[in-house]
mmCIF file of C-alpha atoms in Angstrom:
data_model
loop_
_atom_site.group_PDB
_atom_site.id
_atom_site.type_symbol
_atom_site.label_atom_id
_atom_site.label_comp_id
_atom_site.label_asym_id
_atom_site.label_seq_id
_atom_site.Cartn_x
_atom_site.Cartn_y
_atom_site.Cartn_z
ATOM 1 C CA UNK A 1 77.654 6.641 160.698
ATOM 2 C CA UNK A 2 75.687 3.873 161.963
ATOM 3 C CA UNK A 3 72.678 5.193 163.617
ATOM 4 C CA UNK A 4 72.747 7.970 160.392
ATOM 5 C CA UNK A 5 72.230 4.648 158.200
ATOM 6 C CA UNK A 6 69.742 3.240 160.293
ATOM 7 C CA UNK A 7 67.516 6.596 160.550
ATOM 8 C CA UNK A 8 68.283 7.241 156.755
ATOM 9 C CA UNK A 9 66.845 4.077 155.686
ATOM 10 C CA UNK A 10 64.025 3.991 158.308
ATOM 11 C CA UNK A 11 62.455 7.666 157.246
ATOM 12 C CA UNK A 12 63.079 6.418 153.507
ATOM 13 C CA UNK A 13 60.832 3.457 153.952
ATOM 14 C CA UNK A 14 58.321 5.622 156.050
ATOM 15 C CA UNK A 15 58.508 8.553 153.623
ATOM 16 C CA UNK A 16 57.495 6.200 151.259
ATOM 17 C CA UNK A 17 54.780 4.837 151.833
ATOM 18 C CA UNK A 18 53.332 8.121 153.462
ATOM 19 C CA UNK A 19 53.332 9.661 150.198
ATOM 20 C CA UNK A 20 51.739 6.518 148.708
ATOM 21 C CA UNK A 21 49.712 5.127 151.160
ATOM 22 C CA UNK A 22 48.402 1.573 149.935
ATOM 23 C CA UNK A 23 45.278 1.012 148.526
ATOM 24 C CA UNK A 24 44.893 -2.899 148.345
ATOM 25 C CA UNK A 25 45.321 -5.788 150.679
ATOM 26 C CA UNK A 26 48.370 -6.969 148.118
ATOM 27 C CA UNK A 27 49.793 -3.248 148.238
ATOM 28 C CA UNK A 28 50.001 -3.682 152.140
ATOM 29 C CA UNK A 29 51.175 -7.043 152.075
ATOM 30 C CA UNK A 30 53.779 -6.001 149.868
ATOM 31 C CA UNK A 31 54.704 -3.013 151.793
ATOM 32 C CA UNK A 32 55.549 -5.382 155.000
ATOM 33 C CA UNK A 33 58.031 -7.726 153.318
ATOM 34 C CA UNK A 34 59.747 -4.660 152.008
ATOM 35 C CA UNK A 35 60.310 -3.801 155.540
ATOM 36 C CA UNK A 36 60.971 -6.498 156.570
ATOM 37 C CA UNK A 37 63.464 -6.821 153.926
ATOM 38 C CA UNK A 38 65.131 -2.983 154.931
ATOM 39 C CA UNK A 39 65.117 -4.092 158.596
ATOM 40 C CA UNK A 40 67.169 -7.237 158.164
ATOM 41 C CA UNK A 41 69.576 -4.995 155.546
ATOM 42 C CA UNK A 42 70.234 -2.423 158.248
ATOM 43 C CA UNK A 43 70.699 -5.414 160.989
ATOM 44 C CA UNK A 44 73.150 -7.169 159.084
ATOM 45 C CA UNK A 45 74.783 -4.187 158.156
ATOM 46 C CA UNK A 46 75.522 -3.299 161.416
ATOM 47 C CA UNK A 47 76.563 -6.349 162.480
ATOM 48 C CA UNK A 48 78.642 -6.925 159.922
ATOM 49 C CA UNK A 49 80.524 -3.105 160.131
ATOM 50 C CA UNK A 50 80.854 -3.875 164.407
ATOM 51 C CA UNK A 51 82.691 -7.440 163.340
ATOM 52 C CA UNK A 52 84.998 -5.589 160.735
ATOM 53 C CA UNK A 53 85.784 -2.894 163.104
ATOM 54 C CA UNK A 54 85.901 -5.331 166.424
ATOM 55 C CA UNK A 55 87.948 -8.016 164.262
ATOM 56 C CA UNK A 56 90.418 -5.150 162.603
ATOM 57 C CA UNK A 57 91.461 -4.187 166.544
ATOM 58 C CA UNK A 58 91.232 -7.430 168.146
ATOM 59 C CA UNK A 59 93.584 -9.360 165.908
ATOM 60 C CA UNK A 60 95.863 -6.312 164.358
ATOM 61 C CA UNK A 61 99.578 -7.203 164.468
ATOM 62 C CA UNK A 62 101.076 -5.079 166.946
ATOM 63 C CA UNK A 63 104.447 -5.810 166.236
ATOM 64 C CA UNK A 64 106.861 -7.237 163.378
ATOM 65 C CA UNK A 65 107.564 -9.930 165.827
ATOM 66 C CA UNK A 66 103.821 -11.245 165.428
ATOM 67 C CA UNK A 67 104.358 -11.738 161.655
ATOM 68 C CA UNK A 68 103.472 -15.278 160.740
ATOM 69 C CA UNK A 69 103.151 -16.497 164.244
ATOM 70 C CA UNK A 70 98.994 -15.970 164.540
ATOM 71 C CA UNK A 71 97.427 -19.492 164.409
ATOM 72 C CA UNK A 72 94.137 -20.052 163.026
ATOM 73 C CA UNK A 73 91.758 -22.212 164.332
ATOM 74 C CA UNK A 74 87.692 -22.602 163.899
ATOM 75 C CA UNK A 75 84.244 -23.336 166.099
ATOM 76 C CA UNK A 76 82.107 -25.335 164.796
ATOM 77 C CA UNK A 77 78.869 -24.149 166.891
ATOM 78 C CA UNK A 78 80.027 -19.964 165.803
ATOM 79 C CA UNK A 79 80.227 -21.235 161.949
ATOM 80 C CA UNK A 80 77.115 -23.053 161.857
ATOM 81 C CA UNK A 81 75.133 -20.209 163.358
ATOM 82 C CA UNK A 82 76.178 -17.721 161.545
ATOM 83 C CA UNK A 83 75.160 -20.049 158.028
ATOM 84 C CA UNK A 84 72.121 -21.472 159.210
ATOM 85 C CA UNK A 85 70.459 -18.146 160.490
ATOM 86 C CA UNK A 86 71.098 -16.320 157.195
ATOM 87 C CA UNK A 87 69.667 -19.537 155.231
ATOM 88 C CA UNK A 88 66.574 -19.186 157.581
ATOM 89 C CA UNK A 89 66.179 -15.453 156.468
ATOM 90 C CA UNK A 90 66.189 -16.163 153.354
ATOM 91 C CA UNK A 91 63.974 -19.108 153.366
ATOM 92 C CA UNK A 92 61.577 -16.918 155.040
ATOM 93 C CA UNK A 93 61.897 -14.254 152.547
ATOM 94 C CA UNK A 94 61.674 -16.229 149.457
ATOM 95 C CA UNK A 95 58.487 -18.427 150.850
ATOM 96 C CA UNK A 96 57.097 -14.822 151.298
ATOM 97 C CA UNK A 97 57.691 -13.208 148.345
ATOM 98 C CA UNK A 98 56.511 -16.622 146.201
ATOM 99 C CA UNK A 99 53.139 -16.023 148.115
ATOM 100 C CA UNK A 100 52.671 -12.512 147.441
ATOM 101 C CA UNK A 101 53.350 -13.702 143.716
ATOM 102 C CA UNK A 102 51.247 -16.308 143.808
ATOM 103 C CA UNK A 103 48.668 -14.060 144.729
ATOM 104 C CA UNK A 104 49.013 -11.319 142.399
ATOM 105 C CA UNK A 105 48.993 -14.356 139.506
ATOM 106 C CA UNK A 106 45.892 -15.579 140.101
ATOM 107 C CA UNK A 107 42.913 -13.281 139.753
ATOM 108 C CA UNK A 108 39.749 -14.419 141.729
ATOM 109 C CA UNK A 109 36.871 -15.743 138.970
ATOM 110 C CA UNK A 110 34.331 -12.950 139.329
ATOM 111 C CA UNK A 111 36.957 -10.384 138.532
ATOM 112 C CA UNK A 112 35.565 -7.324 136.114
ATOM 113 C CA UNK A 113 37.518 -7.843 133.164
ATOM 114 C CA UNK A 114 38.966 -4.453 131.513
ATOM 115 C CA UNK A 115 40.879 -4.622 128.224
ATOM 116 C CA UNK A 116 43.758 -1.898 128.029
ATOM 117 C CA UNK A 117 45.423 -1.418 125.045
ATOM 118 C CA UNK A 118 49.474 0.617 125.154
ATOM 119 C CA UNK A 119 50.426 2.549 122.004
ATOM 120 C CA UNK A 120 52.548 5.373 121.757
ATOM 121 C CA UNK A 121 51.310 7.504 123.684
ATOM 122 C CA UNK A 122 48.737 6.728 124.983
ATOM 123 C CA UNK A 123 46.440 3.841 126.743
ATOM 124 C CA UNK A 124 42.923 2.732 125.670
ATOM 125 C CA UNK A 125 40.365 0.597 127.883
ATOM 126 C CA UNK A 126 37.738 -1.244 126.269
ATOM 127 C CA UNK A 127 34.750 -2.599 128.709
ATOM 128 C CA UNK A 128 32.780 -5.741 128.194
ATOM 129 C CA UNK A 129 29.666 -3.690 126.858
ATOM 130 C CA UNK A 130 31.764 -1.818 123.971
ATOM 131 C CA UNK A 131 32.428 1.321 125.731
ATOM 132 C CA UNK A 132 36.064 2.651 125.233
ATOM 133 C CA UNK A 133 38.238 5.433 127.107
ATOM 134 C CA UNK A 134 41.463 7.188 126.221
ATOM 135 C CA UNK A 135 44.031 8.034 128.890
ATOM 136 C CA UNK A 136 41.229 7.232 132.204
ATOM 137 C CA UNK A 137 38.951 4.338 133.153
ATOM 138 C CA UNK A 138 36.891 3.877 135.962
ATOM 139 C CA UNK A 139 36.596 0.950 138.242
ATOM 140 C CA UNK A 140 34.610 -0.083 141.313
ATOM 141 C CA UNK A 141 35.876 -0.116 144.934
ATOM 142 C CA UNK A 142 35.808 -3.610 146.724
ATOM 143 C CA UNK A 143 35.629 -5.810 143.856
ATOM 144 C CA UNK A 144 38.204 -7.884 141.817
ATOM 145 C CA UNK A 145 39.571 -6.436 138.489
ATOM 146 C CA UNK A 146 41.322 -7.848 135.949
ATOM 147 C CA UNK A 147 43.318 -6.099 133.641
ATOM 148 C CA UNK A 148 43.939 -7.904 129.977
ATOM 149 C CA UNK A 149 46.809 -5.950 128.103
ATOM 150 C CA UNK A 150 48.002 -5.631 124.907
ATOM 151 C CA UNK A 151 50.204 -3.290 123.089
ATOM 152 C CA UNK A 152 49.447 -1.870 119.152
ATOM 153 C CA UNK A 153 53.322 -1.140 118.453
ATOM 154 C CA UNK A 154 56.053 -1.582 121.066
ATOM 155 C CA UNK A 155 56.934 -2.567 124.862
ATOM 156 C CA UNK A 156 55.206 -0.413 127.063
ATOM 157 C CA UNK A 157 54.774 -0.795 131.086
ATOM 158 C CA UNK A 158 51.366 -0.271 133.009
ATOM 159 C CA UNK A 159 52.126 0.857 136.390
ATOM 160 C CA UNK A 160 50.290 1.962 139.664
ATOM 161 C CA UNK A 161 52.175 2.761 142.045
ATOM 162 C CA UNK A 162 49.791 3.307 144.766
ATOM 163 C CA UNK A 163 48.944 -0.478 143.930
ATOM 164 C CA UNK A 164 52.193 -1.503 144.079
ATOM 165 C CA UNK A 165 51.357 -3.470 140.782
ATOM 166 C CA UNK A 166 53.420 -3.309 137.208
ATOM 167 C CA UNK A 167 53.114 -5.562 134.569
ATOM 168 C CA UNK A 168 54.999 -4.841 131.041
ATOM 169 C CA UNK A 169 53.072 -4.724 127.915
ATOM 170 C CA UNK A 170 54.175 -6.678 124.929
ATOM 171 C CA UNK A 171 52.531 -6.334 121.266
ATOM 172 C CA UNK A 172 51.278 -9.630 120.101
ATOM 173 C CA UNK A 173 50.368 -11.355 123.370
ATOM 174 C CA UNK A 174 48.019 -10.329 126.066
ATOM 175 C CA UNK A 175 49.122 -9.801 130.280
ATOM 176 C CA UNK A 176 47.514 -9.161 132.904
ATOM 177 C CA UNK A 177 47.284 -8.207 136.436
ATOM 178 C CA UNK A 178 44.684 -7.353 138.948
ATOM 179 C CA UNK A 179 43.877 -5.484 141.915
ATOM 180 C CA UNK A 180 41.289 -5.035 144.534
ATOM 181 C CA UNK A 181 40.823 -1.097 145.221
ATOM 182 C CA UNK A 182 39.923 -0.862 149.357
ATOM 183 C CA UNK A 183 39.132 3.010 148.847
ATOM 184 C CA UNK A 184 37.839 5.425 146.544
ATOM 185 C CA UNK A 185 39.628 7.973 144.779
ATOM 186 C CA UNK A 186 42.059 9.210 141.928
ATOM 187 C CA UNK A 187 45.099 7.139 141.216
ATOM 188 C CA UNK A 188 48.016 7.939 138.369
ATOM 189 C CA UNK A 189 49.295 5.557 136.053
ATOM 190 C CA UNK A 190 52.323 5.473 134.456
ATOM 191 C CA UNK A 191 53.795 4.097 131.296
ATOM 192 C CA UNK A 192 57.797 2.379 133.184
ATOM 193 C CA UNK A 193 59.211 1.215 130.090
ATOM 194 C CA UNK A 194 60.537 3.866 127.511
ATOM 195 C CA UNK A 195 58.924 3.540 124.020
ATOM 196 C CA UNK A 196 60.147 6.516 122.291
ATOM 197 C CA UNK A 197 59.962 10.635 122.320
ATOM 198 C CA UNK A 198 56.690 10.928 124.444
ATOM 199 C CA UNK A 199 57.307 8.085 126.907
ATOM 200 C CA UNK A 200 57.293 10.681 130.057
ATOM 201 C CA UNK A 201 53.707 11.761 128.282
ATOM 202 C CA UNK A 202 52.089 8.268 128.374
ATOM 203 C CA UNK A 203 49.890 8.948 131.132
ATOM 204 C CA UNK A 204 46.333 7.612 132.463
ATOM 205 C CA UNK A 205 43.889 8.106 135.791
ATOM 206 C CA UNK A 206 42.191 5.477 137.382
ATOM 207 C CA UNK A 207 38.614 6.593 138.978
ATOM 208 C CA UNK A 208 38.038 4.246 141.945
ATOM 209 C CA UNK A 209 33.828 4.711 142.907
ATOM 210 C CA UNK A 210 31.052 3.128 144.329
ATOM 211 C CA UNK A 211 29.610 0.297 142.333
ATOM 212 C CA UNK A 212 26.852 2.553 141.700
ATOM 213 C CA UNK A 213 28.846 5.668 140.569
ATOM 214 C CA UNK A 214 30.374 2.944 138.237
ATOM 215 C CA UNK A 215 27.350 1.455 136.964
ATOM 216 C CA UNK A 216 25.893 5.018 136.035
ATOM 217 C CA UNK A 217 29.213 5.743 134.483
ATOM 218 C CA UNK A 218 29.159 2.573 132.513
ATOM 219 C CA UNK A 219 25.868 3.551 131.065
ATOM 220 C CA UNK A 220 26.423 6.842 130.487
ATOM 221 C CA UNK A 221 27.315 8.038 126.692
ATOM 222 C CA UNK A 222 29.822 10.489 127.015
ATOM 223 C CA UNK A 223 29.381 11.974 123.657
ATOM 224 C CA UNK A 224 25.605 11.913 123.890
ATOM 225 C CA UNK A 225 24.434 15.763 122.964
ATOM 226 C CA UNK A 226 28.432 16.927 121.248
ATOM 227 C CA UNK A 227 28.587 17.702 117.917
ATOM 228 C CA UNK A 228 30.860 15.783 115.748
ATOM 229 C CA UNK A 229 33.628 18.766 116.537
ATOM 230 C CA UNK A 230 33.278 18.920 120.046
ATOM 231 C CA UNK A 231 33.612 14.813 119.920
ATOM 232 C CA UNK A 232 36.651 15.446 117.740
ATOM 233 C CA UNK A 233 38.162 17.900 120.093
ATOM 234 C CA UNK A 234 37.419 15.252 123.135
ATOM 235 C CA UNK A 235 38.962 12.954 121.441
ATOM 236 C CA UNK A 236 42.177 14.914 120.341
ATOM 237 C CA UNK A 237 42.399 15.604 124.101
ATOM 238 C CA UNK A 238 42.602 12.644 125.159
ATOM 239 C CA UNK A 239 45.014 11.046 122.361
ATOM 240 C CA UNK A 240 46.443 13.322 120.040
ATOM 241 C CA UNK A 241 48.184 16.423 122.106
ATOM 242 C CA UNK A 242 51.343 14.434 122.790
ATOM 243 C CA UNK A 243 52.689 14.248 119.334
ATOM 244 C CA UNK A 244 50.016 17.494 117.822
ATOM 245 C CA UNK A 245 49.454 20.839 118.399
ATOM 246 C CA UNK A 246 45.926 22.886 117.287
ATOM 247 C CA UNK A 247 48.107 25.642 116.572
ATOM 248 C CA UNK A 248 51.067 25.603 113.863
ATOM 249 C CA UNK A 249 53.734 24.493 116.055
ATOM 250 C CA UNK A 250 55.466 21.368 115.648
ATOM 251 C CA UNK A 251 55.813 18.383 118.109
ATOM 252 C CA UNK A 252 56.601 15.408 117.221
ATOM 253 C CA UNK A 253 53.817 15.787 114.328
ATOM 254 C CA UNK A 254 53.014 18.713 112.542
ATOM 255 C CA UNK A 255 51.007 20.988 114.229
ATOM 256 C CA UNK A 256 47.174 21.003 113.289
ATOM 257 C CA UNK A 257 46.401 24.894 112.500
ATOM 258 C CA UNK A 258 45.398 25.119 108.871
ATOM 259 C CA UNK A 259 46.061 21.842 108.112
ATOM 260 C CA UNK A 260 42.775 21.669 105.648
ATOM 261 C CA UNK A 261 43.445 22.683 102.387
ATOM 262 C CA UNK A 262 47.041 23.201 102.660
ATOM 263 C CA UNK A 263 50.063 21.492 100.646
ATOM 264 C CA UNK A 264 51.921 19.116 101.718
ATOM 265 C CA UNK A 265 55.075 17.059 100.372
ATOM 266 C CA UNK A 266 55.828 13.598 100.480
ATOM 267 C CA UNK A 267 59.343 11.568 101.102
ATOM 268 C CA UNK A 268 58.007 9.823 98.158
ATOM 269 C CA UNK A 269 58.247 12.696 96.016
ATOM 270 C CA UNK A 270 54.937 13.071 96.049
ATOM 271 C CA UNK A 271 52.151 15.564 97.092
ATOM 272 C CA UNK A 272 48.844 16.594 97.351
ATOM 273 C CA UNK A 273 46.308 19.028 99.302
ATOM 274 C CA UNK A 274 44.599 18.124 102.588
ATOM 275 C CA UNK A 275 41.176 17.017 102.403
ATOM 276 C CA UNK A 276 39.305 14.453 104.615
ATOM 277 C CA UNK A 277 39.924 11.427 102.572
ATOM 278 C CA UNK A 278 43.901 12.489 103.520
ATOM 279 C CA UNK A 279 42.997 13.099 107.120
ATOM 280 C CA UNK A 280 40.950 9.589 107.704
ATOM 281 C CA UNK A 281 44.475 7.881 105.702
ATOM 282 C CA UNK A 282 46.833 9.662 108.023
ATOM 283 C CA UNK A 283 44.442 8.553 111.098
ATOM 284 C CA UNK A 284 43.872 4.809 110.109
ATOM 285 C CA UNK A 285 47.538 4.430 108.331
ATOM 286 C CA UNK A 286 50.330 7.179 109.032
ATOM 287 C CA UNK A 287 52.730 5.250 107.169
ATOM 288 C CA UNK A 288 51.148 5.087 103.938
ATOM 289 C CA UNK A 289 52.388 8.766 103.254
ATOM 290 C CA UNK A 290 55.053 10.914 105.419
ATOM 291 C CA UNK A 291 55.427 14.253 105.343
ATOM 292 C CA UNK A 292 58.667 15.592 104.347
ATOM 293 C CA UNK A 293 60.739 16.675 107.684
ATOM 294 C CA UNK A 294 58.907 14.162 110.454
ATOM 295 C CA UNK A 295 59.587 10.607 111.137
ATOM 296 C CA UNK A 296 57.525 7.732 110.502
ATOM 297 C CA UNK A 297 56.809 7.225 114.240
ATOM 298 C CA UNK A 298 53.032 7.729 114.368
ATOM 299 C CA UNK A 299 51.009 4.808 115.614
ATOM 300 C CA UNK A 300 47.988 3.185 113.304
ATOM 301 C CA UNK A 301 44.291 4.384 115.580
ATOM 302 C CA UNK A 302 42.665 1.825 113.262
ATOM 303 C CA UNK A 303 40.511 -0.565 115.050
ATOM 304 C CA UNK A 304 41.420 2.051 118.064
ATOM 305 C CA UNK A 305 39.065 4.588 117.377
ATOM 306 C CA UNK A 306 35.252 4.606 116.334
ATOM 307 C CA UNK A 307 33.559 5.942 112.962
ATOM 308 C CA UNK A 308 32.176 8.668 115.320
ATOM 309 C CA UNK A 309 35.540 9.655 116.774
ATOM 310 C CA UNK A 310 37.066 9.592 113.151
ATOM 311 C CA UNK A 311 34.757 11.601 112.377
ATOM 312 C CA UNK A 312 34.583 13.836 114.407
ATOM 313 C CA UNK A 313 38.264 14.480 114.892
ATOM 314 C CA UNK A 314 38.491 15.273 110.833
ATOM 315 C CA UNK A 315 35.644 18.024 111.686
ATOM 316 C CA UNK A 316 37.774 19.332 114.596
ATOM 317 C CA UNK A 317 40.489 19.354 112.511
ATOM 318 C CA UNK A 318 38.685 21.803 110.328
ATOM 319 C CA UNK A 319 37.840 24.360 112.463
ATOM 320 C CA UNK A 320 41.523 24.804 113.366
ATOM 321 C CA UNK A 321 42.082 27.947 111.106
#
């Protein structure tokens, strides 16, 4: 049983970070105390199972004659060792871990600073020279970024787990974390803290380039040359198919086909037919009318998204016949 426990938890720690390799200096750093940590767990496991099971047939009564006679007795040097080296494990792992916090508190100065905004379902990041992304951002490799977050409605949790970095989300105050990417590539990010019906949805990609891949990116206009529908649709992509569908099946929202033009009744009592003044409302303030048969769970996009998203999302929104 022993050496099953000791190969069980050695492949699960290798396993692990084979499927995740790290990606920062902090990531790898981490990734050594949690060894550490699994070694000294399967050491004093061991230990302590050989003492039960040496104990349990050294000192079993063998007869009823024994009963009440053993006498107990102590060593001094035996009780202090096995105190003082425990306290010295732990010393050593708390010093370590308060580093590796330290650390991962205290973003260097020159860190790129990225805003990221949670809202159900879905994350926004907002760069210093006005240019926003739904769901993906893009960073450069080697250099210092800081993430500022914030959430629009409830908890949320930005994770990375190739990072080994997770900070939670909180609407009204701003967190952060940072990171320092060593290598290029794709990375997921997940939303850990569940915030309603699409939590497993709330998704977003991290593009780790070259400083100049990012700076081209940064410049770039990704809407430059779309119509106002094809924005829309870009923008529906990347925000709206959690909770909407462009055909006439229902999510968490209504589906999308048809929606111009048609009907539709109010828990107020109320109703009226779809035109864009009711599709800009239902973007910029959900709550101000709900459709009869869906819940009020839709999150405000004003502020979120730009007149030229708005836009264009009511126009892509009308070619959904």
């Amino acid at each position: 049983m022993i050496p099953l426990l000791f190969f069980s938890l050695k492949g699960y720690a290798q396993t692990s970070t084979e499927k995740l390799p790290p990606v920062t200096d902090y990531a790898e750093k981490l990734d050594t105390l949690y060894h550490f940590l699994v070694g000294i767990s399967v050491v004093s496991c061991i230990l302590v199972i050989v003492a039960f099971a040496y104990f349990s047939i050294r000192y079993r009564r063998k007869s009823e004659k024994e009963q009440g006679s053993a006498k107990v007795s102590h060593n001094t040097l035996l009780e202090f060792i096995w105190s003082f080296i425990p306290l010295v494990i732990f010393a050593v792992a708390f010093v370590w871990g308060w580093i590796l916090y330290y650390d991962f508190k205290r973003p260097p100065e020159n860190s790129l600073e990225i805003h990221v905004y949670g809202q159900m379902w879905n994350w926004t990041f907002v760069y210093k020279n006005g240019k926003k992304t739904t769901n993906e951002f893009y960073v450069p490799s080697h250099k210092p970024v800081k993430l500022i977050m914030t959430s629009k409605d409830v908890l949320h949790s930005f994770f990375i787990p190739t990072f080994r970095i997770k900070q939670d989300v909180v609407p009204g105050i701003y967190t952060s974390l940072w990171f320092k990417a060593n290598r290029k590539g794709k990375f997921q990010v997940f939303c850990t803290e569940f915030c309603g019906t699409g939590h497993a949805n709330m998704l977003a990609r991290m593009h780790v380039v070259s400083l100049k891949e990012w700076e081209d990116w940064l410049a770039h206009d990704p809407y430059k040359g779309l119509s106002l529908a094809e924005i829309g649709k870009k923008a529906f992509q990347g925000r709206c198919t959690v909770c909407h569908t462009t055909t006439k099946e229902k999510r968490i929202g209504p589906g999308l086909s048809g929606l111009m033009g048609a009907k539709r009744e109010f828990t107020n009592g109320k109703s009226l037919m779809v035109d864009e003044n009711y599709l800009r409302e239902s973007i910029l303030n959900p709550s101000e009318k709900i459709v009869v048969g869906f819940p009020n769970q839709m999150t405000p996009f004003a502020g979120t998204l730009s007149e030229e998203e708005l836009s264009g999302l009511i126009e892509y929104i009308k070619t959904l016949k």
